[in-house]
Amino acid sequence: MQEIIEYFPQILTALYETFLMMSITIAIAVTFGIPLGTYLYLIRPGAVKSSPKIYVVLDFIVNTVRSFPFLILLVAMIPVTRFIIGTSLGTGGVIVPLSVCAIPEFARLTEQTLLEVNQGVIEMAKAAGANTFQIIWKVLYREARSGLVSSATMLTISFLSFSTVAGLVGGGGIGDFAIRIGYYRYKLSVMLFTVILIVIIVQLIQTAGRIAIRKLDKRI
Amino acid sequence: MIKLKNINKSFDSANGIIKVLDSISVEIKKGEIFGFIGYSGAGKSTLLRHINLLEYPTSGEVFVDGENLTELSQKEILKRRRKIGMIFQGYNLLYNATSFKNVAFPLEISGVKKPEIDRRVKESLKIVDLEDKIKEYPAKLSGGQKQRVAIARAIAGNPKILLCDEITAALDPETTESVLNYLKQINRNFGITIVIVTHEMEVARKLCSRVGVLENGFLAEIIDFANCTTASSKIGKYLFAEGGGI
């Protein structure tokens, strides 16, 4: 108990670092993942604007990046990270590989979510004289909105665990803290406390997601 | 109003080329209610979709209001579609939108201004007697109500033509009767040309002045209820049989 109080300021810093990492990563993932996923959806084989050759290439890239164990991606990307932000260390050093991993992941989730939108509604939009842009914004995104929020929630939670390895490049964060102080220094009570904190964070994210989805999904 | 000239439609499939429509030519007069009947797979829905070019003919031409649609660019076709309303068996309403938003949809697509949209949506919902459901989401509506919202949506843009694809197939007899009455009313009051595809004989008998019978992709015959009392095709005969149905 004494130790928890002792380390409390460091815990707060670690929480802040994790929050920074996650919010920037998810923001980038959504900003680039949605267009990429939408593009994949539009050019998929069988679609009206199908481009099978481009799709195959993009599909391969997306799957490959997704399948890299994050730790290996982090290390392998060190020169790239250094090129983009000038360093491979610290919180920034983690955000780059996290984002690179998150974008194709969210693109895939987006593509899948869009595929679940009823084809009939798309046909209705075409019959009403809507162009592709209008169909994407007024039909696809509207009907898929709760699915997209659901995907973003899942993404946040799974990438929270990826961010744990941030410590490898000095990125900090709550996972790194748990390992460094709680585990390596045998401060069991501190580690327990941090783990409970992480569990609570995940529960909060999940609950926030669920509330948002319930508000957005009118299909009951 | 609508002229289909020698429409042929074939699809590529695993089993080779399938010919769905064979040399179909028909003229539909302005203001009439014209039906296409036939068995499932006879090509009725495909034929209907040629009128607003959701389907392109493999060969043949589609004329709407004197214009050859098959010769127009995609952009021009989108413009023409705004004057052709369509209603579907599965309603195809946006689930995450209220009745208001659903009916407003084609108007938004056409770039109609907000106050005008507001006026037209309320007007359209009034025609189908659903003003009180204006803020409801489709999940809270019955099948009949959903179809009426779909009708309101289809007529919101003051179309010249209404295309109906098996619109009562998912409804019970009473609701079907109700929906057909609205359609009859709309045709009478606004002079909108209606083309309806159905496999329900009752619907054809109740609503249509003329019916085209589709058999295996061919137009077997056109029956004019005002002039005929018998038919030559098998399906056509059902139309005149008592309590008939396919």
Tab-separated table of C-alpha atoms in Angstrom:
chain	number	residue	atom	x	y	z
A	1	MET	CA	0.000	0.000	0.000
A	2	GLN	CA	2.818	2.282	0.983
A	3	GLU	CA	4.555	1.503	-2.287
A	4	ILE	CA	1.469	2.295	-4.341
A	5	ILE	CA	1.334	5.743	-2.802
A	6	GLU	CA	5.031	6.126	-3.406
A	7	TYR	CA	4.718	5.334	-7.059
A	8	PHE	CA	1.464	7.174	-7.639
A	9	PRO	CA	2.919	10.143	-9.542
A	10	GLN	CA	4.714	7.743	-11.867
A	11	ILE	CA	1.497	5.817	-12.363
A	12	LEU	CA	-0.251	9.024	-13.403
A	13	THR	CA	2.527	9.867	-15.851
A	14	ALA	CA	2.310	6.349	-17.268
A	15	LEU	CA	-1.471	6.686	-17.652
A	16	TYR	CA	-1.031	9.960	-19.453
A	17	GLU	CA	1.541	8.418	-21.821
A	18	THR	CA	-0.803	5.537	-22.632
A	19	PHE	CA	-3.662	7.957	-23.203
A	20	LEU	CA	-1.502	9.976	-25.593
A	21	MET	CA	-0.345	6.918	-27.495
A	22	MET	CA	-3.835	5.506	-27.839
A	23	SER	CA	-5.709	8.658	-28.772
A	24	ILE	CA	-3.230	9.653	-31.483
A	25	THR	CA	-2.995	6.111	-32.850
A	26	ILE	CA	-6.756	5.610	-32.999
A	27	ALA	CA	-7.268	9.049	-34.534
A	28	ILE	CA	-4.759	8.218	-37.286
A	29	ALA	CA	-6.189	4.728	-37.737
A	30	VAL	CA	-9.720	6.081	-38.219
A	31	THR	CA	-8.657	8.988	-40.422
A	32	PHE	CA	-6.750	6.777	-42.846
A	33	GLY	CA	-8.418	3.454	-42.195
A	34	ILE	CA	-11.932	4.516	-43.163
A	35	PRO	CA	-10.977	5.858	-46.619
A	36	LEU	CA	-8.745	2.846	-47.246
A	37	GLY	CA	-11.435	0.434	-46.129
A	38	THR	CA	-14.055	2.261	-48.199
A	39	TYR	CA	-11.776	2.095	-51.226
A	40	LEU	CA	-11.266	-1.648	-50.720
A	41	TYR	CA	-15.032	-2.035	-50.482
A	42	LEU	CA	-15.632	-0.133	-53.722
A	43	ILE	CA	-13.042	-1.987	-55.813
A	44	ARG	CA	-13.589	-5.463	-54.433
A	45	PRO	CA	-14.142	-8.292	-56.950
A	46	GLY	CA	-17.803	-8.400	-57.919
A	47	ALA	CA	-18.470	-4.757	-57.120
A	48	VAL	CA	-19.596	-2.301	-59.785
A	49	LYS	CA	-16.295	-0.416	-59.672
A	50	SER	CA	-14.262	-3.556	-59.239
A	51	SER	CA	-10.499	-3.375	-59.891
A	52	PRO	CA	-9.359	-6.897	-59.125
A	53	LYS	CA	-5.659	-6.213	-59.771
A	54	ILE	CA	-5.415	-3.251	-57.419
A	55	TYR	CA	-7.547	-5.026	-54.859
A	56	VAL	CA	-5.277	-8.066	-54.778
A	57	VAL	CA	-2.218	-5.909	-54.182
A	58	LEU	CA	-3.822	-3.780	-51.458
A	59	ASP	CA	-5.400	-6.823	-49.872
A	60	PHE	CA	-1.977	-8.487	-49.666
A	61	ILE	CA	-0.349	-5.421	-48.111
A	62	VAL	CA	-3.159	-5.054	-45.568
A	63	ASN	CA	-3.021	-8.697	-44.536
A	64	THR	CA	0.765	-8.746	-44.294
A	65	VAL	CA	1.015	-5.698	-42.050
A	66	ARG	CA	-1.791	-7.040	-39.879
A	67	SER	CA	-0.103	-10.369	-39.373
A	68	PHE	CA	3.230	-9.015	-38.132
A	69	PRO	CA	3.656	-9.650	-34.394
A	70	PHE	CA	3.668	-6.093	-33.147
A	71	LEU	CA	6.952	-6.319	-31.311
A	72	ILE	CA	8.735	-7.352	-34.507
A	73	LEU	CA	7.028	-4.593	-36.483
A	74	LEU	CA	8.118	-2.070	-33.868
A	75	VAL	CA	11.764	-3.106	-34.118
A	76	ALA	CA	11.758	-3.591	-37.896
A	77	MET	CA	10.339	-0.111	-38.364
A	78	ILE	CA	12.984	1.702	-36.340
A	79	PRO	CA	14.673	3.264	-39.406
A	80	VAL	CA	11.302	4.287	-40.835
A	81	THR	CA	10.174	5.796	-37.537
A	82	ARG	CA	13.421	7.679	-37.316
A	83	PHE	CA	12.874	9.020	-40.815
A	84	ILE	CA	9.336	10.186	-40.102
A	85	ILE	CA	9.659	11.802	-36.681
A	86	GLY	CA	13.423	12.106	-36.234
A	87	THR	CA	13.721	9.543	-33.458
A	88	SER	CA	12.787	5.963	-32.774
A	89	LEU	CA	12.513	6.430	-29.028
A	90	GLY	CA	9.855	7.646	-26.659
A	91	THR	CA	6.097	7.844	-27.047
A	92	GLY	CA	6.437	9.019	-30.654
A	93	GLY	CA	8.617	6.037	-31.377
A	94	VAL	CA	5.709	3.764	-30.508
A	95	ILE	CA	2.954	5.788	-32.130
A	96	VAL	CA	4.442	5.397	-35.626
A	97	PRO	CA	4.517	1.573	-35.712
A	98	LEU	CA	1.235	1.415	-33.770
A	99	SER	CA	-0.427	3.572	-36.407
A	100	VAL	CA	1.112	1.642	-39.276
A	101	CYS	CA	-0.335	-1.510	-37.760
A	102	ALA	CA	-3.689	0.045	-36.874
A	103	ILE	CA	-4.499	1.608	-40.253
A	104	PRO	CA	-4.769	-1.657	-42.242
A	105	GLU	CA	-6.488	-3.314	-39.288
A	106	PHE	CA	-9.173	-0.652	-39.219
A	107	ALA	CA	-9.381	-0.642	-43.005
A	108	ARG	CA	-10.203	-4.337	-42.927
A	109	LEU	CA	-12.785	-3.819	-40.172
A	110	THR	CA	-14.313	-0.954	-42.154
A	111	GLU	CA	-14.510	-3.033	-45.325
A	112	GLN	CA	-16.235	-5.852	-43.436
A	113	THR	CA	-18.668	-3.484	-41.763
A	114	LEU	CA	-19.593	-1.886	-45.075
A	115	LEU	CA	-20.162	-5.307	-46.613
A	116	GLU	CA	-22.862	-5.909	-44.054
A	117	VAL	CA	-24.930	-3.000	-45.299
A	118	ASN	CA	-28.002	-4.283	-47.085
A	119	GLN	CA	-27.433	-4.293	-50.862
A	120	GLY	CA	-31.093	-3.424	-51.431
A	121	VAL	CA	-30.651	-0.033	-49.815
A	122	ILE	CA	-27.737	0.680	-52.135
A	123	GLU	CA	-29.892	-0.248	-55.109
A	124	MET	CA	-32.595	2.076	-53.817
A	125	ALA	CA	-30.057	4.904	-53.678
A	126	LYS	CA	-28.961	4.213	-57.254
A	127	ALA	CA	-32.597	4.204	-58.363
A	128	ALA	CA	-33.008	7.590	-56.687
A	129	GLY	CA	-30.176	8.948	-58.831
A	130	ALA	CA	-27.444	9.066	-56.193
A	131	ASN	CA	-23.818	9.161	-57.343
A	132	THR	CA	-21.064	7.131	-55.678
A	133	PHE	CA	-20.096	9.913	-53.286
A	134	GLN	CA	-23.687	10.335	-52.123
A	135	ILE	CA	-24.096	6.582	-51.702
A	136	ILE	CA	-20.975	6.411	-49.533
A	137	TRP	CA	-21.901	9.289	-47.262
A	138	LYS	CA	-25.692	9.148	-47.127
A	139	VAL	CA	-26.214	5.399	-47.257
A	140	LEU	CA	-23.110	3.361	-46.428
A	141	TYR	CA	-21.704	5.419	-43.576
A	142	ARG	CA	-25.154	6.086	-42.156
A	143	GLU	CA	-26.209	2.458	-42.062
A	144	ALA	CA	-22.766	1.228	-40.988
A	145	ARG	CA	-22.172	3.882	-38.339
A	146	SER	CA	-22.771	1.679	-35.310
A	147	GLY	CA	-20.640	-1.070	-36.857
A	148	LEU	CA	-17.822	1.405	-37.383
A	149	VAL	CA	-17.989	2.569	-33.756
A	150	SER	CA	-17.995	-1.059	-32.672
A	151	SER	CA	-14.879	-1.687	-34.783
A	152	ALA	CA	-13.164	1.382	-33.335
A	153	THR	CA	-13.897	0.169	-29.807
A	154	MET	CA	-12.446	-3.260	-30.572
A	155	LEU	CA	-9.424	-1.654	-32.173
A	156	THR	CA	-8.786	0.555	-29.155
A	157	ILE	CA	-8.907	-2.320	-26.735
A	158	SER	CA	-6.668	-4.649	-28.707
A	159	PHE	CA	-4.146	-1.916	-29.436
A	160	LEU	CA	-4.074	-1.046	-25.771
A	161	SER	CA	-2.360	-4.360	-25.192
A	162	PHE	CA	0.044	-3.757	-28.102
A	163	SER	CA	1.077	-0.483	-26.504
A	164	THR	CA	2.346	-2.466	-23.548
A	165	VAL	CA	5.573	-3.201	-25.390
A	166	ALA	CA	6.208	0.521	-25.700
A	167	GLY	CA	8.752	0.167	-22.953
A	168	LEU	CA	11.120	-1.437	-25.409
A	169	VAL	CA	11.814	1.927	-27.006
A	170	GLY	CA	11.360	3.948	-23.870
A	171	GLY	CA	7.808	4.855	-24.803
A	172	GLY	CA	6.450	4.534	-21.330
A	173	GLY	CA	2.797	3.875	-20.736
A	174	ILE	CA	0.955	1.905	-18.139
A	175	GLY	CA	1.910	-1.519	-19.467
A	176	ASP	CA	5.580	-0.662	-19.458
A	177	PHE	CA	5.210	0.672	-15.940
A	178	ALA	CA	3.598	-2.544	-14.754
A	179	ILE	CA	6.489	-4.557	-16.174
A	180	ARG	CA	9.307	-2.292	-15.047
A	181	ILE	CA	8.203	-1.459	-11.527
A	182	GLY	CA	5.728	-4.167	-10.728
A	183	TYR	CA	7.431	-7.147	-12.311
A	184	TYR	CA	11.146	-6.530	-12.628
A	185	ARG	CA	11.360	-4.894	-9.245
A	186	TYR	CA	9.150	-7.439	-7.612
A	187	LYS	CA	6.730	-4.795	-6.355
A	188	LEU	CA	3.786	-7.153	-6.435
A	189	SER	CA	1.258	-4.765	-4.912
A	190	VAL	CA	2.132	-2.066	-7.442
A	191	MET	CA	1.840	-4.452	-10.344
A	192	LEU	CA	-1.504	-5.691	-9.067
A	193	PHE	CA	-2.731	-2.139	-8.747
A	194	THR	CA	-1.648	-1.242	-12.280
A	195	VAL	CA	-3.240	-4.362	-13.733
A	196	ILE	CA	-6.509	-3.510	-11.988
A	197	LEU	CA	-6.229	0.006	-13.411
A	198	ILE	CA	-5.803	-1.380	-16.914
A	199	VAL	CA	-8.824	-3.665	-16.447
A	200	ILE	CA	-10.900	-0.686	-15.339
A	201	ILE	CA	-9.743	1.345	-18.356
A	202	VAL	CA	-10.739	-1.439	-20.721
A	203	GLN	CA	-14.136	-1.743	-19.026
A	204	LEU	CA	-14.672	2.004	-19.385
A	205	ILE	CA	-13.753	1.945	-23.082
A	206	GLN	CA	-16.045	-1.021	-23.663
A	207	THR	CA	-18.925	0.636	-21.819
A	208	ALA	CA	-18.481	3.943	-23.623
A	209	GLY	CA	-18.480	2.032	-26.899
A	210	ARG	CA	-21.598	0.112	-26.006
A	211	ILE	CA	-23.500	3.267	-25.078
A	212	ALA	CA	-22.479	4.972	-28.310
A	213	ILE	CA	-23.488	1.934	-30.373
A	214	ARG	CA	-26.850	1.707	-28.659
A	215	LYS	CA	-27.534	5.364	-29.418
A	216	LEU	CA	-26.456	5.084	-33.055
A	217	ASP	CA	-28.098	1.801	-33.986
A	218	LYS	CA	-31.765	2.287	-34.708
A	219	ARG	CA	-32.399	-1.205	-35.966
A	220	ILE	CA	-33.323	-2.435	-32.474
B	1	MET	CA	-44.314	7.365	-71.960
B	2	ILE	CA	-42.118	4.266	-71.812
B	3	LYS	CA	-40.952	2.353	-74.852
B	4	LEU	CA	-38.893	-0.801	-74.603
B	5	LYS	CA	-37.489	-1.673	-78.030
B	6	ASN	CA	-36.198	-5.152	-78.695
B	7	ILE	CA	-34.700	-5.695	-75.270
B	8	ASN	CA	-32.334	-8.653	-75.019
B	9	LYS	CA	-30.519	-9.424	-71.801
B	10	SER	CA	-27.977	-12.146	-71.193
B	11	PHE	CA	-25.862	-12.903	-68.162
B	12	ASP	CA	-22.533	-14.669	-67.952
B	13	SER	CA	-22.649	-17.502	-65.484
B	14	ALA	CA	-20.767	-20.632	-64.495
B	15	ASN	CA	-23.064	-22.594	-66.767
B	16	GLY	CA	-22.419	-20.399	-69.776
B	17	ILE	CA	-24.474	-17.541	-71.130
B	18	ILE	CA	-28.001	-17.320	-69.783
B	19	LYS	CA	-30.537	-15.393	-71.842
B	20	VAL	CA	-32.984	-13.800	-69.443
B	21	LEU	CA	-34.893	-11.510	-71.798
B	22	ASP	CA	-35.578	-12.247	-75.466
B	23	SER	CA	-36.581	-9.513	-77.912
B	24	ILE	CA	-39.006	-7.746	-75.621
B	25	SER	CA	-40.795	-4.789	-77.128
B	26	VAL	CA	-43.611	-2.979	-75.354
B	27	GLU	CA	-45.052	0.509	-75.140
B	28	ILE	CA	-46.532	1.809	-71.919
B	29	LYS	CA	-48.899	4.745	-72.186
B	30	LYS	CA	-48.727	7.840	-70.061
B	31	GLY	CA	-50.894	7.624	-66.971
B	32	GLU	CA	-51.684	3.942	-67.253
B	33	ILE	CA	-50.991	1.228	-64.727
B	34	PHE	CA	-49.155	-1.528	-66.552
B	35	GLY	CA	-48.276	-4.873	-65.010
B	36	PHE	CA	-45.730	-7.548	-65.789
B	37	ILE	CA	-46.629	-10.993	-64.532
B	38	GLY	CA	-44.901	-14.330	-64.768
B	39	TYR	CA	-43.289	-17.074	-62.773
B	40	SER	CA	-40.238	-16.415	-60.614
B	41	GLY	CA	-37.223	-16.257	-62.830
B	42	ALA	CA	-39.216	-15.226	-65.884
B	43	GLY	CA	-37.232	-12.002	-65.987
B	44	LYS	CA	-39.863	-9.558	-64.742
B	45	SER	CA	-37.694	-7.772	-62.190
B	46	THR	CA	-34.798	-7.616	-64.615
B	47	LEU	CA	-37.075	-6.089	-67.230
B	48	LEU	CA	-38.407	-3.531	-64.766
B	49	ARG	CA	-34.856	-2.482	-63.940
B	50	HIS	CA	-34.259	-1.652	-67.576
B	51	ILE	CA	-36.702	1.228	-67.355
B	52	ASN	CA	-34.417	3.230	-65.048
B	53	LEU	CA	-31.335	1.500	-66.409
B	54	LEU	CA	-30.356	-0.184	-63.179
B	55	GLU	CA	-29.816	-2.951	-65.721
B	56	TYR	CA	-28.403	-2.287	-69.190
B	57	PRO	CA	-29.780	-4.326	-72.089
B	58	THR	CA	-27.327	-6.560	-73.907
B	59	SER	CA	-29.024	-5.142	-76.969
B	60	GLY	CA	-32.076	-3.002	-77.478
B	61	GLU	CA	-33.171	0.473	-76.462
B	62	VAL	CA	-35.081	2.093	-73.646
B	63	PHE	CA	-37.107	5.240	-74.299
B	64	VAL	CA	-38.572	7.253	-71.451
B	65	ASP	CA	-40.622	10.343	-72.245
B	66	GLY	CA	-39.239	10.382	-75.772
B	67	GLU	CA	-35.563	10.159	-74.722
B	68	ASN	CA	-33.304	7.210	-75.502
B	69	LEU	CA	-31.860	6.444	-72.080
B	70	THR	CA	-29.454	3.846	-73.414
B	71	GLU	CA	-27.590	6.590	-75.273
B	72	LEU	CA	-27.132	8.892	-72.284
B	73	SER	CA	-24.049	9.295	-70.093
B	74	GLN	CA	-24.043	8.008	-66.514
B	75	LYS	CA	-24.420	11.548	-65.215
B	76	GLU	CA	-27.470	12.194	-67.377
B	77	ILE	CA	-29.021	8.908	-66.359
B	78	LEU	CA	-28.687	9.800	-62.672
B	79	LYS	CA	-30.583	13.001	-63.445
B	80	ARG	CA	-33.363	11.123	-65.227
B	81	ARG	CA	-33.711	8.686	-62.344
B	82	ARG	CA	-34.750	11.526	-60.110
B	83	LYS	CA	-38.013	11.634	-61.991
B	84	ILE	CA	-38.583	7.894	-61.725
B	85	GLY	CA	-39.644	6.542	-58.362
B	86	MET	CA	-39.042	2.932	-57.348
B	87	ILE	CA	-40.585	0.751	-54.657
B	88	PHE	CA	-39.195	-2.624	-53.609
B	89	GLN	CA	-40.435	-5.823	-52.027
B	90	GLY	CA	-37.979	-5.456	-49.143
B	91	TYR	CA	-38.883	-1.761	-48.610
B	92	ASN	CA	-35.176	-0.802	-48.633
B	93	LEU	CA	-35.608	1.928	-46.055
B	94	LEU	CA	-32.608	3.391	-44.276
B	95	TYR	CA	-32.807	1.845	-40.821
B	96	ASN	CA	-30.815	4.582	-39.153
B	97	ALA	CA	-33.106	7.306	-40.453
B	98	THR	CA	-36.558	8.490	-39.412
B	99	SER	CA	-39.518	8.368	-41.777
B	100	PHE	CA	-38.879	12.033	-42.455
B	101	LYS	CA	-35.259	11.444	-43.402
B	102	ASN	CA	-36.159	8.424	-45.492
B	103	VAL	CA	-38.750	10.294	-47.523
B	104	ALA	CA	-36.384	13.264	-47.801
B	105	PHE	CA	-33.615	11.070	-49.214
B	106	PRO	CA	-34.298	11.426	-52.963
B	107	LEU	CA	-34.885	15.141	-52.488
B	108	GLU	CA	-31.532	15.555	-50.729
B	109	ILE	CA	-29.890	13.646	-53.560
B	110	SER	CA	-31.397	16.084	-56.050
B	111	GLY	CA	-30.183	19.088	-54.112
B	112	VAL	CA	-33.602	20.393	-53.123
B	113	LYS	CA	-33.441	23.156	-50.504
B	114	LYS	CA	-34.343	22.432	-46.876
B	115	PRO	CA	-37.647	24.320	-46.577
B	116	GLU	CA	-38.867	22.743	-49.810
B	117	ILE	CA	-37.816	19.290	-48.577
B	118	ASP	CA	-39.719	19.889	-45.362
B	119	ARG	CA	-42.868	20.807	-47.267
B	120	ARG	CA	-42.722	17.918	-49.720
B	121	VAL	CA	-41.953	15.270	-47.108
B	122	LYS	CA	-44.943	16.302	-45.012
B	123	GLU	CA	-47.096	16.371	-48.134
B	124	SER	CA	-46.004	12.906	-49.242
B	125	LEU	CA	-46.492	11.350	-45.824
B	126	LYS	CA	-49.944	12.907	-45.728
B	127	ILE	CA	-50.861	11.206	-48.996
B	128	VAL	CA	-50.111	7.824	-47.435
B	129	ASP	CA	-51.673	8.808	-44.098
B	130	LEU	CA	-48.491	8.493	-42.074
B	131	GLU	CA	-47.911	12.019	-40.792
B	132	ASP	CA	-48.016	10.796	-37.213
B	133	LYS	CA	-45.081	8.467	-37.855
B	134	ILE	CA	-42.874	11.192	-39.233
B	135	LYS	CA	-40.277	10.918	-36.459
B	136	GLU	CA	-40.329	7.139	-36.139
B	137	TYR	CA	-37.558	4.791	-37.188
B	138	PRO	CA	-38.423	1.890	-39.544
B	139	ALA	CA	-37.812	-0.693	-36.827
B	140	LYS	CA	-40.907	0.633	-35.066
B	141	LEU	CA	-43.125	0.371	-38.150
B	142	SER	CA	-45.174	-2.532	-39.438
B	143	GLY	CA	-44.577	-3.975	-42.904
B	144	GLY	CA	-47.475	-2.068	-44.379
B	145	GLN	CA	-46.344	1.179	-42.803
B	146	LYS	CA	-42.809	0.650	-44.051
B	147	GLN	CA	-44.089	0.145	-47.572
B	148	ARG	CA	-46.193	3.288	-47.297
B	149	VAL	CA	-43.118	5.252	-46.217
B	150	ALA	CA	-41.383	3.756	-49.244
B	151	ILE	CA	-44.257	4.938	-51.434
B	152	ALA	CA	-44.074	8.415	-49.902
B	153	ARG	CA	-40.347	8.420	-50.636
B	154	ALA	CA	-40.911	7.349	-54.217
B	155	ILE	CA	-43.443	10.101	-54.920
B	156	ALA	CA	-41.726	12.873	-52.934
B	157	GLY	CA	-39.822	14.067	-55.988
B	158	ASN	CA	-42.984	14.337	-58.113
B	159	PRO	CA	-41.932	11.569	-60.468
B	160	LYS	CA	-43.548	10.887	-63.814
B	161	ILE	CA	-43.149	7.144	-63.443
B	162	LEU	CA	-43.398	4.747	-60.521
B	163	LEU	CA	-41.699	1.349	-60.759
B	164	CYS	CA	-42.986	-1.304	-58.367
B	165	ASP	CA	-41.107	-4.564	-57.852
B	166	GLU	CA	-43.285	-7.147	-56.100
B	167	ILE	CA	-44.227	-4.492	-53.585
B	168	THR	CA	-46.961	-6.467	-51.850
B	169	ALA	CA	-45.329	-9.895	-51.920
B	170	ALA	CA	-44.261	-9.577	-48.268
B	171	LEU	CA	-47.594	-8.217	-47.026
B	172	ASP	CA	-50.778	-9.871	-45.808
B	173	PRO	CA	-53.950	-9.594	-47.957
B	174	GLU	CA	-55.461	-6.696	-46.008
B	175	THR	CA	-52.302	-4.640	-46.039
B	176	THR	CA	-51.859	-5.476	-49.716
B	177	GLU	CA	-55.338	-4.112	-50.401
B	178	SER	CA	-54.489	-0.938	-48.489
B	179	VAL	CA	-51.213	-0.397	-50.345
B	180	LEU	CA	-52.841	-0.982	-53.725
B	181	ASN	CA	-55.530	1.556	-52.884
B	182	TYR	CA	-52.908	4.187	-52.175
B	183	LEU	CA	-51.291	3.399	-55.505
B	184	LYS	CA	-54.615	3.676	-57.332
B	185	GLN	CA	-55.257	7.002	-55.620
B	186	ILE	CA	-51.848	8.326	-56.576
B	187	ASN	CA	-52.305	7.275	-60.165
B	188	ARG	CA	-55.727	8.897	-60.330
B	189	ASN	CA	-54.802	12.142	-58.570
B	190	PHE	CA	-51.386	12.776	-60.046
B	191	GLY	CA	-51.467	10.912	-63.332
B	192	ILE	CA	-48.233	9.072	-62.544
B	193	THR	CA	-47.529	6.164	-64.904
B	194	ILE	CA	-47.139	2.993	-62.863
B	195	VAL	CA	-45.311	-0.153	-63.928
B	196	ILE	CA	-45.803	-3.001	-61.518
B	197	VAL	CA	-44.118	-6.381	-61.467
B	198	THR	CA	-45.958	-9.071	-59.578
B	199	HIS	CA	-46.677	-12.769	-59.386
B	200	GLU	CA	-49.904	-12.165	-57.489
B	201	MET	CA	-52.860	-12.361	-59.856
B	202	GLU	CA	-55.080	-10.352	-57.531
B	203	VAL	CA	-52.709	-7.429	-57.700
B	204	ALA	CA	-52.661	-7.498	-61.480
B	205	ARG	CA	-56.430	-7.726	-61.697
B	206	LYS	CA	-57.072	-5.001	-59.140
B	207	LEU	CA	-54.605	-2.450	-60.285
B	208	CYS	CA	-53.624	-2.825	-63.904
B	209	SER	CA	-55.328	-1.708	-67.074
B	210	ARG	CA	-52.986	-3.846	-69.152
B	211	VAL	CA	-50.686	-6.716	-68.287
B	212	GLY	CA	-47.680	-8.141	-70.119
B	213	VAL	CA	-47.148	-11.865	-69.588
B	214	LEU	CA	-43.531	-12.978	-69.356
B	215	GLU	CA	-42.746	-16.624	-70.002
B	216	ASN	CA	-39.127	-17.807	-70.055
B	217	GLY	CA	-37.885	-14.378	-71.018
B	218	PHE	CA	-40.396	-13.921	-73.845
B	219	LEU	CA	-43.306	-11.548	-73.877
B	220	ALA	CA	-45.991	-14.154	-74.439
B	221	GLU	CA	-48.884	-11.709	-74.745
B	222	ILE	CA	-50.268	-8.382	-73.624
B	223	ILE	CA	-53.701	-8.520	-72.051
B	224	ASP	CA	-55.899	-5.446	-72.126
B	225	PHE	CA	-58.545	-5.841	-69.443
B	226	ALA	CA	-60.836	-3.408	-71.195
B	227	ASN	CA	-60.953	-5.468	-74.369
B	228	CYS	CA	-60.155	-9.069	-73.446
B	229	THR	CA	-61.987	-11.703	-71.506
B	230	THR	CA	-59.644	-14.599	-72.248
B	231	ALA	CA	-55.933	-15.122	-72.659
B	232	SER	CA	-53.819	-17.397	-74.801
B	233	SER	CA	-50.875	-17.968	-72.466
B	234	LYS	CA	-51.064	-20.342	-69.518
B	235	ILE	CA	-50.316	-17.635	-67.007
B	236	GLY	CA	-52.655	-15.264	-68.784
B	237	LYS	CA	-55.489	-17.740	-68.315
B	238	TYR	CA	-54.981	-17.604	-64.564
B	239	LEU	CA	-55.815	-13.933	-64.683
B	240	PHE	CA	-59.313	-14.679	-65.779
B	241	ALA	CA	-59.847	-17.728	-63.608
B	242	GLU	CA	-61.895	-17.371	-60.448
B	243	GLY	CA	-59.729	-16.947	-57.362
B	244	GLY	CA	-56.713	-17.628	-59.547
B	245	GLY	CA	-53.105	-17.377	-58.484
B	246	ILE	CA	-49.774	-18.828	-59.476
